[in-house]
Coordinates of C-alpha atoms (C1' of nucleotides) in Angstrom, one line a residue:
Chain A
M1 CA -0.3 133.7 78.4
I2 CA -2.3 134.6 75.4
N3 CA -1.5 138.1 74.0
A4 CA -3.5 140.2 71.6
L5 CA -2.7 139.7 68.0
R6 CA 0.1 141.7 66.4
G7 CA -1.0 145.3 65.7
M8 CA -4.1 145.0 67.8
K9 CA -4.4 146.9 71.1
D10 CA -6.6 146.9 74.2
I11 CA -7.8 150.3 75.1
A12 CA -8.4 150.8 78.8
F13 CA -8.3 153.3 81.7
E14 CA -7.4 156.8 80.7
E15 CA -7.1 155.9 77.1
A16 CA -10.6 154.4 77.1
D17 CA -11.9 157.6 78.7
K18 CA -10.2 159.6 75.9
F19 CA -11.5 157.2 73.3
I20 CA -15.1 157.6 74.4
Y21 CA -14.7 161.3 74.8
T22 CA -13.4 161.6 71.3
I23 CA -16.3 159.7 69.8
E24 CA -18.8 161.6 71.9
T25 CA -17.4 164.9 70.9
A26 CA -17.2 164.1 67.2
T27 CA -20.7 162.6 67.3
Q28 CA -22.2 165.7 69.0
I29 CA -20.7 168.0 66.3
A30 CA -21.6 165.7 63.4
K31 CA -25.2 165.7 64.6
R32 CA -25.2 169.5 64.7
Y33 CA -24.2 169.4 61.1
G34 CA -27.2 167.2 60.3
Y35 CA -25.6 163.8 60.2
Q36 CA -27.3 160.6 61.2
Y37 CA -25.7 157.5 62.6
I38 CA -25.2 154.5 60.4
E39 CA -23.7 151.1 61.4
T40 CA -22.5 148.8 58.6
P41 CA -21.0 145.3 58.8
L42 CA -17.3 144.8 59.6
L43 CA -17.3 142.0 57.0
E44 CA -18.1 142.6 53.4
E45 CA -17.6 140.9 50.0
T46 CA -14.1 141.4 48.8
K47 CA -15.2 142.8 45.5
L48 CA -16.8 145.8 47.3
F49 CA -13.4 147.1 48.2
K50 CA -11.8 146.1 44.9
R51 CA -14.3 148.1 43.0
S52 CA -14.3 151.1 45.4
V53 CA -10.9 151.6 47.0
G54 CA -9.3 150.2 43.8
E55 CA -7.1 147.3 42.8
S56 CA -4.1 149.6 42.3
S57 CA -4.2 150.8 45.9
D58 CA -1.9 149.4 48.5
I59 CA -4.9 148.8 50.7
V60 CA -6.5 146.3 48.3
G61 CA -3.2 145.1 46.8
K62 CA -1.6 143.9 50.0
E63 CA -3.3 144.9 53.2
M64 CA -6.6 143.2 53.3
Y65 CA -7.8 140.7 55.9
Q66 CA -9.3 138.5 53.1
F67 CA -10.5 134.9 53.4
I68 CA -13.0 132.4 52.2
D69 CA -15.8 131.8 54.7
K70 CA -17.6 128.6 55.3
G71 CA -20.1 129.3 52.6
Q72 CA -17.3 129.8 50.0
N73 CA -17.7 133.5 49.9
D74 CA -14.7 135.7 49.3
V75 CA -14.9 138.2 52.1
C76 CA -12.9 140.9 53.8
L77 CA -12.7 142.7 57.1
R78 CA -13.3 146.3 56.1
P79 CA -10.1 148.3 55.6
E80 CA -12.0 151.6 55.5
G81 CA -15.5 152.9 56.1
T82 CA -16.7 154.7 53.0
A83 CA -17.2 151.6 50.8
G84 CA -19.6 150.0 53.2
V85 CA -21.6 153.1 53.7
V86 CA -21.9 153.6 50.0
R87 CA -22.9 150.0 49.5
A88 CA -25.6 150.4 52.2
Y89 CA -26.8 153.6 50.5
V90 CA -27.2 151.9 47.2
Q91 CA -28.7 148.8 48.7
A92 CA -31.3 150.9 50.4
K93 CA -32.0 152.5 47.0
L94 CA -31.5 155.9 48.5
D95 CA -29.9 156.9 45.2
R96 CA -33.3 156.7 43.5
R97 CA -34.8 159.7 45.2
P98 CA -33.6 163.2 45.0
R99 CA -32.6 164.0 48.6
K100 CA -29.6 164.7 50.6
D101 CA -28.4 162.0 53.0
K102 CA -25.7 162.5 55.6
F103 CA -24.3 159.7 57.7
Y104 CA -21.7 159.5 60.4
Y105 CA -20.1 156.3 61.7
Y106 CA -17.3 155.0 63.8
G107 CA -15.7 151.7 64.4
A108 CA -12.9 149.3 63.8
M109 CA -11.1 149.0 60.5
F110 CA -8.5 146.3 59.6
R111 CA -5.4 146.5 57.5
Y112 CA -2.7 143.8 57.4
E113 CA 0.3 146.1 57.7
K114 CA 3.5 146.1 59.7
P115 CA 2.6 148.0 62.9
Q116 CA 4.4 151.1 64.0
K117 CA 3.5 154.3 65.8
G118 CA 0.1 155.4 64.7
R119 CA -0.4 152.4 62.5
L120 CA -2.3 149.4 63.8
R121 CA -3.8 146.4 62.1
E122 CA -7.1 147.1 63.9
F123 CA -7.7 150.7 64.4
H124 CA -10.8 152.9 64.7
Q125 CA -12.1 155.7 62.6
F126 CA -14.8 158.2 62.9
G127 CA -16.2 159.3 59.6
C128 CA -18.9 161.2 57.8
E129 CA -20.4 160.7 54.3
S130 CA -22.6 163.3 52.6
F131 CA -24.6 162.1 49.6
G132 CA -26.5 164.2 47.0
E133 CA -24.8 167.5 47.3
A134 CA -22.5 168.5 44.5
S135 CA -21.7 172.0 45.6
V136 CA -18.2 172.9 46.7
Y137 CA -19.9 174.6 49.7
E138 CA -20.5 171.1 51.1
D139 CA -16.7 170.3 50.8
F140 CA -16.1 173.5 52.7
N141 CA -18.8 172.5 55.3
I142 CA -17.1 169.2 55.9
I143 CA -13.8 170.8 56.5
L144 CA -15.5 173.3 58.9
M145 CA -16.9 170.3 60.8
I146 CA -13.5 168.6 61.1
R147 CA -12.1 172.0 62.3
D148 CA -14.9 172.1 65.0
I149 CA -14.1 168.6 66.1
F150 CA -10.3 169.2 66.5
D151 CA -10.9 172.5 68.2
A152 CA -13.3 170.9 70.6
L153 CA -10.7 168.2 71.4
G154 CA -7.9 170.8 71.7
I155 CA -5.9 169.4 68.8
G156 CA -3.6 171.4 66.6
Y157 CA -3.2 170.6 62.9
T158 CA -2.3 171.9 59.5
L159 CA -4.7 171.4 56.6
K160 CA -3.6 170.4 53.1
I161 CA -5.9 170.6 50.1
N162 CA -5.7 169.7 46.5
S163 CA -8.0 169.2 43.5
L164 CA -7.9 165.9 41.7
G165 CA -10.1 167.1 38.8
C166 CA -13.2 165.4 37.5
S167 CA -14.1 162.9 34.8
E168 CA -13.8 165.7 32.3
C169 CA -10.4 167.0 33.0
M170 CA -8.7 164.1 34.8
P171 CA -8.6 161.6 31.9
P172 CA -6.9 164.0 29.4
Y173 CA -4.5 165.0 32.2
R174 CA -3.8 161.4 32.9
Q175 CA -3.0 160.8 29.3
N176 CA -0.6 163.8 29.3
L177 CA 1.1 162.5 32.3
I178 CA 1.5 159.1 30.9
A179 CA 2.9 160.6 27.7
F180 CA 5.3 162.6 29.9
L181 CA 6.3 159.6 32.0
T182 CA 6.6 156.9 29.5
P183 CA 9.9 158.1 27.9
K184 CA 11.4 158.3 31.4
E185 CA 10.2 154.9 32.5
A186 CA 13.6 153.4 32.7
L187 CA 14.9 156.2 35.0
L188 CA 12.0 156.0 37.4
C189 CA 12.0 153.7 40.5
E190 CA 10.6 150.3 40.2
D191 CA 7.3 151.2 41.8
C192 CA 6.8 154.2 39.6
S193 CA 7.5 152.4 36.3
R194 CA 4.8 150.0 37.4
R195 CA 2.5 152.9 38.4
I196 CA 2.6 154.3 34.8
A197 CA 0.2 151.6 33.8
T198 CA -1.7 151.0 37.0
N199 CA -2.1 154.5 38.5
P200 CA 0.1 157.2 37.0
I201 CA -1.2 159.9 39.4
R202 CA 0.5 158.2 42.2
V203 CA 3.9 158.8 40.7
L204 CA 3.4 162.4 41.6
D205 CA 3.8 161.8 45.3
C206 CA 6.6 159.2 45.1
K207 CA 9.2 159.9 47.8
N208 CA 12.1 158.8 45.7
N209 CA 14.4 161.7 45.1
Q210 CA 15.3 160.8 41.5
C211 CA 11.6 160.4 40.7
Q212 CA 10.9 163.8 42.1
T213 CA 13.7 165.4 40.1
L214 CA 12.4 163.8 36.9
L215 CA 8.9 165.1 37.7
H216 CA 10.1 168.7 37.9
D217 CA 8.7 169.6 34.5
A218 CA 5.7 167.2 34.7
P219 CA 2.3 168.7 33.8
K220 CA 0.7 169.9 37.0
L221 CA -2.8 168.7 37.7
T222 CA -3.9 172.1 39.2
Q223 CA -2.9 173.8 35.9
N224 CA -5.0 171.4 33.8
L225 CA -8.3 171.5 35.6
C226 CA -11.4 172.1 33.6
P227 CA -13.2 175.5 34.1
T228 CA -15.7 174.0 36.6
C229 CA -13.0 172.2 38.7
Q230 CA -10.8 175.3 38.5
S231 CA -13.5 177.6 39.8
D232 CA -14.6 175.2 42.5
F233 CA -11.1 174.8 43.7
Q234 CA -10.7 178.6 43.9
T235 CA -14.1 179.0 45.6
L236 CA -12.9 176.5 48.2
Q237 CA -9.8 178.5 48.8
K238 CA -11.8 181.7 49.1
L239 CA -14.1 180.1 51.6
L240 CA -11.2 178.9 53.7
D241 CA -9.5 182.3 53.6
S242 CA -12.7 184.0 54.7
S243 CA -13.2 181.7 57.6
S244 CA -9.5 182.1 58.6
I245 CA -8.8 178.4 58.4
A246 CA -5.1 178.1 57.6
Y247 CA -4.3 175.7 54.7
E248 CA -1.7 174.9 52.1
V249 CA -2.3 173.7 48.6
D250 CA -0.3 170.5 48.2
T251 CA -0.3 169.4 44.5
H252 CA 1.3 166.1 45.5
L253 CA -1.7 165.3 47.8
V254 CA -3.1 162.4 45.7
R255 CA -4.5 160.1 48.3
G256 CA -4.2 156.4 48.2
L257 CA -7.8 155.5 47.5
D258 CA -8.9 155.5 43.8
Y259 CA -12.3 156.8 44.3
Y260 CA -11.5 160.4 45.1
N261 CA -12.0 163.3 42.7
K262 CA -12.1 167.1 42.9
S263 CA -11.5 168.3 46.4
A264 CA -9.0 166.2 48.4
F265 CA -7.8 167.2 51.9
E266 CA -5.8 166.0 54.7
F267 CA -5.4 167.2 58.3
V268 CA -1.9 166.6 59.5
S269 CA -0.3 166.8 63.0
S270 CA 3.4 167.4 63.6
Q271 CA 3.3 165.9 67.0
I272 CA 2.6 162.2 66.5
G273 CA 5.5 160.7 64.6
S274 CA 5.8 159.8 61.0
Q275 CA 2.2 158.7 60.5
S276 CA 1.0 162.2 60.6
A277 CA -2.4 162.2 58.9
I278 CA -5.1 162.6 61.5
A279 CA -8.0 163.0 59.2
G280 CA -8.4 162.7 55.5
G281 CA -11.1 162.9 52.9
G282 CA -12.5 164.5 49.8
R283 CA -15.1 164.2 47.1
Y284 CA -16.1 160.9 45.4
D285 CA -18.7 161.8 42.9
R286 CA -18.4 158.6 40.8
L287 CA -18.3 156.0 43.6
V288 CA -22.1 155.5 43.9
E289 CA -22.1 154.7 40.2
F290 CA -19.1 152.3 40.5
L291 CA -21.2 150.4 43.1
D292 CA -24.2 150.1 40.8
G293 CA -26.1 153.1 42.0
K294 CA -27.3 156.1 40.0
S295 CA -25.0 159.0 39.6
V296 CA -24.9 160.7 43.0
P297 CA -22.3 163.2 44.1
A298 CA -20.8 162.7 47.5
V299 CA -18.1 163.9 49.8
G300 CA -16.7 162.6 53.1
F301 CA -13.9 162.1 55.5
A302 CA -12.5 159.8 58.2
L303 CA -10.4 160.6 61.2
G304 CA -8.1 158.1 62.9
I305 CA -9.0 157.8 66.6
E306 CA -5.9 156.1 67.9
R307 CA -3.8 158.7 66.1
I308 CA -5.2 161.6 68.0
L309 CA -5.6 159.9 71.4
D310 CA -2.4 161.2 72.8
L311 CA -3.3 164.7 71.8
V312 CA -6.7 164.7 73.4
T313 CA -7.0 166.5 76.7
L314 CA -9.7 165.2 78.9
P315 CA -11.8 167.6 80.9
T316 CA -10.5 167.5 84.4
S317 CA -12.3 164.8 86.3
K318 CA -14.0 165.7 89.5
R319 CA -14.7 163.5 92.5
E320 CA -17.9 161.6 91.9
G321 CA -20.1 159.1 93.7
I322 CA -20.1 157.2 96.9
Y323 CA -17.8 154.7 98.5
L324 CA -19.6 152.4 100.9
G325 CA -18.0 150.3 103.6
S326 CA -18.2 149.0 107.1
M327 CA -15.9 148.3 110.0
L328 CA -17.9 145.4 111.3
T329 CA -18.7 141.7 110.7
Q330 CA -22.2 141.8 112.1
E331 CA -25.0 139.8 110.6
G332 CA -27.1 141.8 108.1
I333 CA -24.7 144.7 107.6
M334 CA -23.8 143.8 104.0
E335 CA -27.5 143.4 103.1
T336 CA -28.0 146.9 104.5
L337 CA -25.2 148.3 102.4
F338 CA -26.5 146.7 99.3
A339 CA -30.0 148.1 99.8
L340 CA -28.5 151.5 100.4
A341 CA -26.3 151.2 97.3
S342 CA -29.3 150.3 95.1
R343 CA -31.2 153.3 96.3
K344 CA -28.3 155.7 95.9
R345 CA -27.5 154.4 92.4
Q346 CA -30.7 156.0 91.2
Q347 CA -28.7 159.3 91.6
T348 CA -25.0 158.5 91.3
K349 CA -22.1 156.1 91.1
V350 CA -21.8 153.8 94.1
E351 CA -19.1 151.2 95.0
I352 CA -19.1 148.9 97.9
E353 CA -16.1 147.6 99.8
Y354 CA -16.9 144.1 101.1
E355 CA -14.0 143.7 103.5
P356 CA -14.5 145.2 107.0
K357 CA -11.6 147.4 107.8
S358 CA -10.4 150.4 109.6
L359 CA -11.8 153.8 108.9
K360 CA -8.4 154.9 107.7
S361 CA -8.4 152.1 105.1
H362 CA -11.8 153.0 104.0
L363 CA -10.9 156.6 103.5
K364 CA -7.8 155.6 101.5
G365 CA -10.0 153.4 99.4
A366 CA -12.5 156.1 98.8
D367 CA -9.8 158.5 97.8
K368 CA -8.3 156.0 95.4
I369 CA -11.5 155.5 93.4
N370 CA -11.9 159.3 93.4
A371 CA -15.3 159.1 95.2
R372 CA -16.9 162.3 96.4
Y373 CA -18.3 160.7 99.6
C374 CA -16.9 158.1 101.9
A375 CA -19.8 156.5 103.9
V376 CA -18.9 154.0 106.6
I377 CA -20.9 152.1 109.2
G378 CA -19.0 151.6 112.5
E379 CA -20.0 150.0 115.7
D380 CA -21.6 153.2 117.1
E381 CA -23.5 154.0 113.9
W382 CA -24.7 150.4 113.5
S383 CA -26.3 150.4 117.0
Q384 CA -28.1 153.6 116.2
G385 CA -29.2 152.6 112.6
E386 CA -27.0 155.3 111.3
I387 CA -24.1 155.8 108.8
W388 CA -21.1 158.1 108.9
I389 CA -20.5 160.2 105.8
K390 CA -17.5 162.4 104.9
D391 CA -17.5 164.7 101.9
L392 CA -13.9 164.2 100.6
E393 CA -13.9 167.5 98.8
T394 CA -15.2 169.8 101.5
K395 CA -14.0 167.6 104.3
E396 CA -17.4 168.0 106.0
E397 CA -18.6 165.0 108.1
Y398 CA -22.0 164.1 109.4
R399 CA -24.2 161.2 110.5
A400 CA -27.6 160.2 109.1
K401 CA -30.2 157.5 109.6
I402 CA -29.4 154.8 107.0
E403 CA -33.0 154.8 105.6
E404 CA -33.1 158.6 105.3
W405 CA -29.8 159.4 103.8
Chain B
rG1 C1' 7.7 143.5 52.3
rU2 C1' 12.9 146.1 53.8
rG3 C1' 15.9 148.1 57.8
rA4 C1' 17.5 149.7 62.8
rC5 C1' 17.0 149.3 68.0
rC6 C1' 15.1 146.8 72.4
rG7 C1' 13.3 142.2 75.5
rU8 C1' 15.5 141.9 83.7
rA9 C1' 9.5 142.3 89.4
rG10 C1' 2.5 144.2 87.9
rC11 C1' 4.9 149.2 85.6
rU12 C1' 9.5 152.2 84.4
rC13 C1' 14.3 150.8 84.4
rA14 C1' 19.7 149.9 86.7
rG15 C1' 22.9 145.7 86.6
rU16 C1' 30.6 147.6 86.1
rC17 C1' 35.7 143.3 83.9
rG18 C1' 31.4 137.0 82.9
rG19 C1' 31.2 135.3 89.6
rU20 C1' 23.4 132.6 91.0
rA21 C1' 19.8 139.9 90.5
rG22 C1' 18.5 145.6 92.5
rA23 C1' 16.0 150.6 92.7
rG24 C1' 11.8 153.7 92.1
rC25 C1' 6.6 153.4 91.4
rU26 C1' 2.3 150.3 92.5
rC27 C1' 0.1 147.1 96.2
rU28 C1' -0.7 145.7 101.7
rG29 C1' 0.0 147.1 106.7
rG30 C1' 1.9 150.5 110.3
rU31 C1' 3.5 155.6 112.4
rU32 C1' -2.6 157.8 114.3
rU33 C1' -7.0 151.6 119.4
rG34 C1' -12.3 155.9 114.2
rU35 C1' -10.2 160.3 109.8
rG36 C1' -8.0 160.3 102.8
rG37 C1' -4.2 162.7 99.5
rC38 C1' 1.8 164.3 101.8
rA39 C1' 5.9 162.2 104.6
rC40 C1' 8.4 158.2 107.1
rC41 C1' 8.9 152.8 108.3
rA42 C1' 8.1 147.6 107.1
rG43 C1' 6.4 143.7 103.9
rU44 C1' 5.1 140.9 99.1
rU45 C1' 7.0 140.3 93.9
rG46 C1' 11.5 137.2 89.2
rU47 C1' 11.1 130.9 83.7
rC48 C1' 16.6 137.8 83.4
rG49 C1' 11.5 136.4 76.2
rC50 C1' 12.6 131.2 74.4
rG51 C1' 16.2 127.4 72.6
rG52 C1' 21.1 126.1 71.8
rG53 C1' 26.5 127.2 72.1
rU54 C1' 31.3 129.0 74.6
rU55 C1' 32.9 128.8 79.8
rC56 C1' 34.7 126.0 86.1
rG57 C1' 30.7 129.7 85.9
rA58 C1' 26.3 133.5 81.4
rG59 C1' 21.3 138.7 82.7
rC60 C1' 26.2 140.0 80.4
rC61 C1' 29.8 136.7 75.0
rC62 C1' 28.1 133.8 70.2
rC63 C1' 24.2 131.6 67.0
rG64 C1' 19.1 130.8 66.2
rU65 C1' 14.1 131.9 67.2
rC66 C1' 9.8 134.6 69.0
rG67 C1' 7.9 139.2 70.6
rG68 C1' 7.9 144.5 70.9
rU69 C1' 9.2 149.5 69.3
rC70 C1' 10.5 152.9 65.6
rA71 C1' 11.5 154.2 60.5
rC72 C1' 10.9 153.2 55.0
rC73 C1' 6.6 152.2 51.9
rC74 C1' 1.6 153.4 52.4
rC75 C1' -2.3 155.7 55.1
rA76 C1' -6.5 157.6 59.2

RNA sequence: GUGACCGUAGCUCAGUCGGUAGAGCUCUGGUUUGUGGCACCAGUUGUCGCGGGUUCGAGCCCCGUCGGUCACCCCA
């Protein structure tokens, strides 16, 4: 028997219904916010992710499905969605004209990690990217949209926000932090002493207790923001307050992808195990430039579909469609059933049982597939050119001419 | 990459002190010669993950291996 690869899952039956329902719900809401669909390749040049997600990130450092293809290209299965969308945006030269562009996407992402609850090697994200709008109102608008999606799906969450500063205030802060950390390097954990050089900001959210103790007097990012970032961050909080979206400021919310700046946020669920982030995103005003475009501000998010699947409550499914069967083996009866099915399928779902069997068995079968109508041809009906129909919901039964039903 | 736990029927699991495997669910049929869901009755189903070892004898004990799950790390 051949099994699916480690960390890769088949999605079927009720899970599949939830999967589709989640995407449809999110799509509908994204469209209402003015987003258009974009589909980008699952396979991209490796350097796209090195330059966007960042070499210091775990994703690029150790989790990529990377290989050399038959044309000697260094390629990767995408580990996240934003990089590809930005690449497409720049490739289509949309950065050359002053317009806002808003895209939504969904699909498979790949990270070579050790699987656990809520963490798969192939998983699916729904995401949105908004280009060309620098206003913090757009950050707020995106958070509102995610709120709408989770509300529509009936999912509870807590929202965490932070500001990562901009190219003006982040570099000096970063230098301050390095200056603060360097004397303590020997006392920090192995990862953190390495991070001082590669990505000192990440030291802030280290889970190591000793590191956290040492960080107690570290300069705080939120207290070193430039006036613009400071006022934008406050505006965002005011907007959230006035729309009664509960949130907490989490100064340790740093995010593992290097391209974020200014607003960063994460939606967290307490009901799904330790991998609790169900959606995350923020602003990435420099990324278009990193990928050879003009300077275009942007903000976006992604939500993990598998992570919320258990939390999605499907609208209660009603009986639907027709079950067709016969109790006879007579010549021509299957042809009649197929013709009837084709006609009825213009309107609704139709399934045919090929095996002649007792009425009781047919009713059981119709009940099992949750059909609204059970329609069966027996001896008496066949001789009259009729079919017997029972509405399984109202329990009404009647007979009709086959051609007229 | 590190650690813990678990692999027995299609699914969920039980299996005592080591003595050649069992329940519920599902499925099929019947109780009703043409009336669903509920109930009752009957029937079908096994490489006990794999390999080796100990033993008269291993689902059970030991070693190895593969797979799964969860957690750390990281992230959606």
